[in-house]
Structures are given as C-alpha cells and as structure tokens.
Tab-separated table of C-alpha atoms in Angstrom:
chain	number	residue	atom	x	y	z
O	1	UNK	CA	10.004	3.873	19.436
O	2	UNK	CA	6.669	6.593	19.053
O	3	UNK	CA	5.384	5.718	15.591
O	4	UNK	CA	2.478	8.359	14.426
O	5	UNK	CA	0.597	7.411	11.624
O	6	UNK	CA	-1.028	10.917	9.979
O	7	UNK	CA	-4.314	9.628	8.438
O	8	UNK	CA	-6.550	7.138	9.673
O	9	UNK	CA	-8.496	5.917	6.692
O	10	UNK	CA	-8.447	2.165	5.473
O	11	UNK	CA	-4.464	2.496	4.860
O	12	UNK	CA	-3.702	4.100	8.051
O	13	UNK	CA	-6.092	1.044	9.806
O	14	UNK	CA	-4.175	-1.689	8.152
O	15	UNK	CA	-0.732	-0.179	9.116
O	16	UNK	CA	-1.892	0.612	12.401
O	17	UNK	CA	-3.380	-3.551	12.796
O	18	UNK	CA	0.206	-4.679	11.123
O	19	UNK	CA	2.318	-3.336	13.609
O	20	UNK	CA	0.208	-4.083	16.590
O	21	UNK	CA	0.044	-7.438	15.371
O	22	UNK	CA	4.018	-7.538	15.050
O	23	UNK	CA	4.188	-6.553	18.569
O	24	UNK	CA	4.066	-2.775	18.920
O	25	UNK	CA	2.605	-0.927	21.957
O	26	UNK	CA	-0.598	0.519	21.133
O	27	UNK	CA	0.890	3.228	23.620
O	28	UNK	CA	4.047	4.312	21.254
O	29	UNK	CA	1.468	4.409	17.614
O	30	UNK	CA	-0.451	7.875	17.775
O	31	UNK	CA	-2.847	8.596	15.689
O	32	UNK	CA	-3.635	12.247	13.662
O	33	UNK	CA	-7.012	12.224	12.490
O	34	UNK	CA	-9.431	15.079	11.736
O	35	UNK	CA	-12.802	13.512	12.276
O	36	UNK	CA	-13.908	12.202	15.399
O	37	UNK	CA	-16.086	9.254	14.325
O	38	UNK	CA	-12.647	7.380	13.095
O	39	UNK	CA	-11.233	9.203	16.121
O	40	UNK	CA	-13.747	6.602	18.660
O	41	UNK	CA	-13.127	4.113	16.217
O	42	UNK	CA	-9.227	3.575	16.647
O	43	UNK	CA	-9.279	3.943	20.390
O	44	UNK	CA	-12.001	1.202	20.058
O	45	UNK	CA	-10.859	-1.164	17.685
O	46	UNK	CA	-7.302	-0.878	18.143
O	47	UNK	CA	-6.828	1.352	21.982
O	48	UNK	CA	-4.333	3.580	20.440
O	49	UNK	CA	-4.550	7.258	21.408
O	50	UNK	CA	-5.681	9.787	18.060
O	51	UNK	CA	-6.071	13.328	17.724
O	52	UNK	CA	-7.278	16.301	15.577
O	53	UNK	CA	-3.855	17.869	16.348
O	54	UNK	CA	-1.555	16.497	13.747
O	55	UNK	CA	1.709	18.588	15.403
O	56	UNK	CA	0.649	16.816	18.834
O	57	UNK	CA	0.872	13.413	17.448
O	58	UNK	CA	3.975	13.626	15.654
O	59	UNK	CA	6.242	15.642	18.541
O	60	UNK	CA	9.048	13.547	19.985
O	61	UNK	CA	8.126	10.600	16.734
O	62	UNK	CA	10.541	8.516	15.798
O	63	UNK	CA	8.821	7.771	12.336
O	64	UNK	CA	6.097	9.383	11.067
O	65	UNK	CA	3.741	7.761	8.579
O	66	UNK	CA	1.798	9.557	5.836
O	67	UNK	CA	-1.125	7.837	5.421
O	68	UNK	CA	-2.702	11.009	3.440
O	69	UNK	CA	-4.145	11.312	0.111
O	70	UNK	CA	-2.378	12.666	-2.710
O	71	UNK	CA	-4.545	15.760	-3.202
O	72	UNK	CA	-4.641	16.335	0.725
O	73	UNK	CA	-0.194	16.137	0.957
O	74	UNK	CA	0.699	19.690	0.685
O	75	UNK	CA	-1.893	20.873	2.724
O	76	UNK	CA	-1.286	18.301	5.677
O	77	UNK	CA	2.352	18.368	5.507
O	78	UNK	CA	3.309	21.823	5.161
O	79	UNK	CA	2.187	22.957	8.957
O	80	UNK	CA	4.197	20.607	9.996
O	81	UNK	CA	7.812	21.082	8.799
O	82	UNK	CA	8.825	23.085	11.887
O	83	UNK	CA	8.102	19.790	14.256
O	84	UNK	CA	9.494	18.133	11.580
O	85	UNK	CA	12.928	19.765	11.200
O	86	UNK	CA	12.992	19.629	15.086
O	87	UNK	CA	12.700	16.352	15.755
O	88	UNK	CA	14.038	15.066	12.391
O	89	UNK	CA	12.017	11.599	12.250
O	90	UNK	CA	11.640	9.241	9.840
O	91	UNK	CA	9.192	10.101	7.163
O	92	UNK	CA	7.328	6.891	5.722
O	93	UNK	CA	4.757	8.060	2.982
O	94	UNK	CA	2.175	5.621	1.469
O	95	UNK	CA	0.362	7.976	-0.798
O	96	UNK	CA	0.438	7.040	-4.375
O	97	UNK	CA	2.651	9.583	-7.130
O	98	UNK	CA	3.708	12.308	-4.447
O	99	UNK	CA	7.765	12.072	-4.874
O	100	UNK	CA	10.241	12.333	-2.611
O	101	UNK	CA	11.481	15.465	-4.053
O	102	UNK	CA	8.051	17.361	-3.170
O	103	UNK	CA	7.466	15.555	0.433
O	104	UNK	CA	11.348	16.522	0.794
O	105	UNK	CA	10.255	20.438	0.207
O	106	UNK	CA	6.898	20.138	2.291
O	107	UNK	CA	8.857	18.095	5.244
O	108	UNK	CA	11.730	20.134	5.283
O	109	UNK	CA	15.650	20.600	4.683
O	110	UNK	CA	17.401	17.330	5.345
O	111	UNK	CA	14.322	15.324	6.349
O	112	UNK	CA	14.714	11.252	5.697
O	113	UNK	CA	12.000	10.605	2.920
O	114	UNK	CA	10.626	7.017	1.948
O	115	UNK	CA	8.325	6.016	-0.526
O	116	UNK	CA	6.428	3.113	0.492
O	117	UNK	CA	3.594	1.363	-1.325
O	118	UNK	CA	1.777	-1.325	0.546
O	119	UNK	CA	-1.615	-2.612	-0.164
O	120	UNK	CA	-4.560	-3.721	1.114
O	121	UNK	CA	-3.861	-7.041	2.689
O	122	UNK	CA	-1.658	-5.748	4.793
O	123	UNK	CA	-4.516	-5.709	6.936
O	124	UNK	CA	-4.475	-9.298	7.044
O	125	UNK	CA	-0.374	-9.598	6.976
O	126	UNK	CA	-0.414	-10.450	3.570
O	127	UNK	CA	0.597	-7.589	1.987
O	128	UNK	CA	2.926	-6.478	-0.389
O	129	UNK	CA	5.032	-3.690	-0.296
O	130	UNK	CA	7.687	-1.618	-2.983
O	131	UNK	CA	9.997	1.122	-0.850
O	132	UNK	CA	12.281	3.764	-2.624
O	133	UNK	CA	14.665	6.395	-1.046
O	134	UNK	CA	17.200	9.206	-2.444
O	135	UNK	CA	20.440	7.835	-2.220
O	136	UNK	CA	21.450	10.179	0.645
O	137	UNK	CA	19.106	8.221	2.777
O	138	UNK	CA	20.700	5.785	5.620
O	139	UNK	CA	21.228	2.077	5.467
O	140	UNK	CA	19.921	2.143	9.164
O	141	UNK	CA	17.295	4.225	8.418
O	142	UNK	CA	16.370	2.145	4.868
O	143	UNK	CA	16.244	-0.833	7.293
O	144	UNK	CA	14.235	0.671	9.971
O	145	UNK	CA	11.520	1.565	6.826
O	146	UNK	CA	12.118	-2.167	6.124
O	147	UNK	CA	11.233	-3.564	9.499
O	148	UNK	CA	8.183	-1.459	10.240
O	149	UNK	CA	6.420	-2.471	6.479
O	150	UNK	CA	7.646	-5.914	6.754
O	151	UNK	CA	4.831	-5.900	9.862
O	152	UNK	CA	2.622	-5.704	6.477
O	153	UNK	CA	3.710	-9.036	4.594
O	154	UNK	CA	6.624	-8.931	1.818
O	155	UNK	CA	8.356	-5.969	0.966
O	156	UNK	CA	10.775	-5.126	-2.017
O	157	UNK	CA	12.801	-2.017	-2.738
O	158	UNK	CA	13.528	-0.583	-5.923
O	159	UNK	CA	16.133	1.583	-6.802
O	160	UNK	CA	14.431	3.882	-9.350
O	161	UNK	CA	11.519	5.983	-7.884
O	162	UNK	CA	9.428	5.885	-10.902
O	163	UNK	CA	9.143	1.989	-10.297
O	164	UNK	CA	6.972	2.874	-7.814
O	165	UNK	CA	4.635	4.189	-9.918
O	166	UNK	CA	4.710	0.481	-11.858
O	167	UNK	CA	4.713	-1.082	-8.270
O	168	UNK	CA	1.108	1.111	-7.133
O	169	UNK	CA	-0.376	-0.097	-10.214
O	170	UNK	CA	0.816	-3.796	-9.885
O	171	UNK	CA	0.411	-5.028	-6.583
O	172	UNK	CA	-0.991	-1.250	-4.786
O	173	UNK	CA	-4.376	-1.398	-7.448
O	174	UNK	CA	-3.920	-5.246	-7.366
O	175	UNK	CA	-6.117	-6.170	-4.952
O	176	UNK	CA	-8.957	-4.918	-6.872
O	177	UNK	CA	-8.611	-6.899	-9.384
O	178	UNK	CA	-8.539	-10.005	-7.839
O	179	UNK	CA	-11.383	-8.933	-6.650
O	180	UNK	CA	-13.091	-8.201	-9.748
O	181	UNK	CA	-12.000	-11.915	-11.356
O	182	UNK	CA	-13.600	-13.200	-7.908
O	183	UNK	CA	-16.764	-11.504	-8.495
O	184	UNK	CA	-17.185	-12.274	-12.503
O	185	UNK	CA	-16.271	-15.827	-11.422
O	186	UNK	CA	-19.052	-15.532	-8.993
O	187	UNK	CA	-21.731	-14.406	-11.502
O	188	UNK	CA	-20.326	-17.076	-14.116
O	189	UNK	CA	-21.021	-19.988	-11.240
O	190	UNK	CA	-24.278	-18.162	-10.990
O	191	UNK	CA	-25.166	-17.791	-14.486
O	192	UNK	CA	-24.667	-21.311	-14.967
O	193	UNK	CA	-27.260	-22.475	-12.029
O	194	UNK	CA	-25.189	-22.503	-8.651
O	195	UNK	CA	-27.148	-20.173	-6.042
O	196	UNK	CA	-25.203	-16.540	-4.965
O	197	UNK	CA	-24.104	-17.895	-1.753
O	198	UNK	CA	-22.368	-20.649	-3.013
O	199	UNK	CA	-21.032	-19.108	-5.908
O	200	UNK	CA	-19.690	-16.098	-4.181
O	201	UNK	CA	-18.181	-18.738	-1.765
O	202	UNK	CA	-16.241	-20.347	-3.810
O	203	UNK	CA	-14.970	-17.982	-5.579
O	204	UNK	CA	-13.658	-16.290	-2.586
O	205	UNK	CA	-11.771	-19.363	-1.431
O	206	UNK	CA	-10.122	-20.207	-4.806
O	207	UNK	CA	-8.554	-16.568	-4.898
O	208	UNK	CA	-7.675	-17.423	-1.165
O	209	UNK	CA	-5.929	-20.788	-1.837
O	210	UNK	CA	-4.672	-19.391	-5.478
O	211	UNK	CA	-2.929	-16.479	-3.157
O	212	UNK	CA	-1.385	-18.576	-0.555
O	213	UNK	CA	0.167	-21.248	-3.410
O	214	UNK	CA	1.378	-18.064	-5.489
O	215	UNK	CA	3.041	-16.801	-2.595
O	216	UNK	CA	5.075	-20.058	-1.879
O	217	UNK	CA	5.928	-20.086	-5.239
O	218	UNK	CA	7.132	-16.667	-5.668
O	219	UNK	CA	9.413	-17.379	-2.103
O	220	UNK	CA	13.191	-17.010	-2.826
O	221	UNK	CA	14.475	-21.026	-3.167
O	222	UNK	CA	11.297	-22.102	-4.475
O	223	UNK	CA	11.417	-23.939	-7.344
O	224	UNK	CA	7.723	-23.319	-8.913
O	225	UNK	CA	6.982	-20.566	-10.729
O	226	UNK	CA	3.640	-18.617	-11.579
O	227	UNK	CA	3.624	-19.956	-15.022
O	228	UNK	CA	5.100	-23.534	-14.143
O	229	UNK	CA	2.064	-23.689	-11.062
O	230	UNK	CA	-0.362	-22.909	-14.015
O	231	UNK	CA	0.718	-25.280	-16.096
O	232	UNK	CA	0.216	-27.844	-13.556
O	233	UNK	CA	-2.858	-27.134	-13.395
O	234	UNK	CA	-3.726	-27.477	-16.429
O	235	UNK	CA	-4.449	-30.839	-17.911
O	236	UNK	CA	-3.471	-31.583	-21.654
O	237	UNK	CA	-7.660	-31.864	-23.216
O	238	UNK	CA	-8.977	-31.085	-19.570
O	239	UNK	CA	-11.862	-28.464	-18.218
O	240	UNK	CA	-8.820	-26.026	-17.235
O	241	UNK	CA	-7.266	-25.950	-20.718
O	242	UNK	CA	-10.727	-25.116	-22.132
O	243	UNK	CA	-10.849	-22.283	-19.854
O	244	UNK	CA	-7.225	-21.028	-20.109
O	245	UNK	CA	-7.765	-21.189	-24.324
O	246	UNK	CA	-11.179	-19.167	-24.031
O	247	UNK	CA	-8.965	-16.754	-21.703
O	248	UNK	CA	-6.571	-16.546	-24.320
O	249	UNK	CA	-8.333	-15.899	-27.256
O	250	UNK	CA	-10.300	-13.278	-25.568
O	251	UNK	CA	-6.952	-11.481	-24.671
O	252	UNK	CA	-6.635	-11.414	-21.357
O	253	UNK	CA	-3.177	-10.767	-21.061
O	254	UNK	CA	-3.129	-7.505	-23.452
O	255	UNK	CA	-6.044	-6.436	-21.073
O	256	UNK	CA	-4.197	-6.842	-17.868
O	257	UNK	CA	-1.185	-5.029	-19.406
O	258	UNK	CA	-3.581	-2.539	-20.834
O	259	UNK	CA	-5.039	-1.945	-17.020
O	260	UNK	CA	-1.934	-1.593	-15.454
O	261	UNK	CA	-0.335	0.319	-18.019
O	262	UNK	CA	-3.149	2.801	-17.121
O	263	UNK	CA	-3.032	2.690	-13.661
O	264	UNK	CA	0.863	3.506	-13.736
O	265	UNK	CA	-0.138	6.650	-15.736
O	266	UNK	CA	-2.215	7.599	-13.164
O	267	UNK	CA	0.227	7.135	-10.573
O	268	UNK	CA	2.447	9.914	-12.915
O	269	UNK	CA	-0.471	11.963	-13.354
O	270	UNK	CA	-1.026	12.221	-9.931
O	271	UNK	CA	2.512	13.499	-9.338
O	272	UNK	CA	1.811	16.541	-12.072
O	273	UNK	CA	-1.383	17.169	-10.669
O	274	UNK	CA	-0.821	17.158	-6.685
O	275	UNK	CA	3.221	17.282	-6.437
O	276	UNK	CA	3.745	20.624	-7.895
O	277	UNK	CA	0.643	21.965	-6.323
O	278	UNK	CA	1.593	25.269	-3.959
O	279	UNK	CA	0.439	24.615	-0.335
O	280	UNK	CA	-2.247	27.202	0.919
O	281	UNK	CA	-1.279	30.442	1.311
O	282	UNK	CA	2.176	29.986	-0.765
C-alpha cells in the first residue's frame, strides 16, 4: 500500500516515524515537500523518498495524508484534484478546522474524506487521535483510516464533525499544556532552592510516569479512573492535599475549561477563516 504524506513539518515527521515504526516500508511512504532542507532531512532520518512535486508523490497512492496547514489547504489541494479523482485514494487530513465539506470540494467529486486529529506524541507512539467521516464514507475505508493512525497510539472516532473541533483543543493543543504545568513545576522546584537541572528533571519524569498511569487507567476494563487515581494520591492532611486545595482555590479547573473552551473556538474560527477561502485564481 503507497502512503504519501503531503507536508513534512513536525506532524508529517511523527506520522511518517509511526508508521515506519508499525512496520511500513519506507519504500511505499512518499513524501511532498517544498523545501529541500526537510527534503535531506527525511531521506536522512527516516530513508523515505520526498519531493517538491506534490502530483508525483501522490500518483498511484493508496491514501494520501494532509499534513498541511490550515491557511496553506486550498492552495495545496486544489492542483491536485485531477490525480485525485483519478486514482480516487484515501484522503486522511490532520489539519485543524478545515471540514470535510471544503477538502471534499478541493479533492474532488466522490473523494473519501477523513478528519483525523492526532497529536504530538505520536512521535513517540503515544498519541492520541479523534477521526470523523460523512456518513457515505466506507466501513473498510473508516477502518483502513483506523489502522494507519492507530500506528500513532489510541484513536477514537466521533460521530459529529464539530467534536473534532473539542477533540483539537483537548488532546490536539494538549500536549502543550502538559508542558506548560511541567515547566511552572520546574520553576516552583527552583524557586524553592532545587538547582534547574534537577528541577527540570523531575518535573519531566512525573508528567512521564503521571502519563503512562493515566493511560492504564483510562484503558477499557480498567477499573481506576482519573479522579479515583487522584484521590489515591492524595492523603487525608498530607503534602498532596495541601497542594490539590491551593489548586483549587486558585481555580484551576474554570481555567482549564476556560483554555480549552478557547482553543475549540479557534478550531471554528479557523474553519470561517481558511475553509471558505477561494483557491488562487478561483
């Protein structure tokens, strides 16, 4: 099965390590990609074959992967819907608030669509996936979307598309702010005497070992639950209570609703802004 992956940014690179990792052939993944320094850089990191020529690498694909940004879609996509309505592949895009509706237009009559939302871990095969498709799409062809983002780490679909929005602001934006408790937990170890290194060190491996119980807790037939694995955690009068309390009081719940709340509305926005956009020359 020729996969081509269209875009070979940090996305494209973790898809591209995921299914290598699975077990594909570097020789079936092809690669479009405009500049030539990430060009080298996927033939030497990862041997598969990339090009400038976008209707090279997708002719004769089986599924093609848009690994694009939002405000680059139309423009990529459009050149391409005579190879596309050829062939008739699988279209796989990753790029947050374009729907289906638009990549449908851009891709072609009758072109397979799916909207897939991995994140950044999937670089690491821990990542975590939401997938919607129209209701005219396949159940062979919504499993084959399955099997090549389950190469990522967990995937869910859901059956309304503007989940996905909620789904790129939950666990697509995520990442970051792990991240971002990592690092203020880092400057708080700091702050209170440890040196960088260690601080930063630790931090690092709690979110690591936090991530890796979270995930067997969240696994279907597993007992535990997020808030149950807190709790048990959490001594009645201990140094965790004190810290949970302080976390309360300062609201961190309203503000993690708040964040993703926004980030969802920026997944929305994005559609207004970049769906209904008129390729060049239209």
């Amino acid at each position: 099965m020729k996969i081509t992956i269209i875009g070979g940014g940090h996305m494209g690179r973790a898809l591209i390590a995921a299914l290598l990792r699975q077990g594909a052939s570097a020789g079936n993944l092809v690669v479009g990609e405009a500049h030539d320094a990430a060009r080298e850089a996927l033939l030497r990191d990862y041997g598969v074959r990339a090009t400038a020529d976008n209707l090279a690498a997708i002719d004769g694909a089986d599924v093609v992967l848009l690994a694009v940004k939002p405000q680059e879609m139309a423009r990529v996509v459009t050149p391409l819907q005579p190879a596309l309505t050829r062939d008739r592949p699988l279209v796989l895009s990753v790029a947050a608030g374009i729907r289906c509706a638009d990549l449908q237009g851009w891709c072609g009559d009758g072109i397979d669509v799916v909207r897939a939302m991995p994140n950044r871990p999937a670089l690491v095969g821990a990542g975590a996936t939401g997938l919607y498709a129209a209701p005219s799409v396949s159940a062979a062809r919504r499993e084959l979307a399955t099997r090549i983002m389950e190469s990522t780490g967990v995937v869910v679909w859901v059956p309304d598309e503007a989940q996905i929005d909620v789904v790129t602001a939950l666990s697509g934006s995520g990442p970051a702010y792990f991240f971002l408790v990592g690092e203020a937990m880092a400057e708080a170890g700091r702050a209170l005497g440890l040196d960088a290194a260690t601080a930063a060190r630790l931090a690092a491996a709690t979110l690591h070992g936090s991530g890796l119980l979270a995930a067997e807790a969240a696994t279907p037939g597993t007992p535990a639950t997020l808030a149950r694995m807190r709790s048990e955690v959490t001594s009645k009068g201990g140094t965790t209570e004190a810290a949970i309390g302080a976390l309360e009081l300062a609201g961190l719940r309203d503000a993690i609703l708040r964040a993703i709340t926004a980030a969802t509305q920026r997944s929305q926005q994005l559609a207004a802004e970049f769906g209904s956009a008129q390729p060049p020359g239209k």
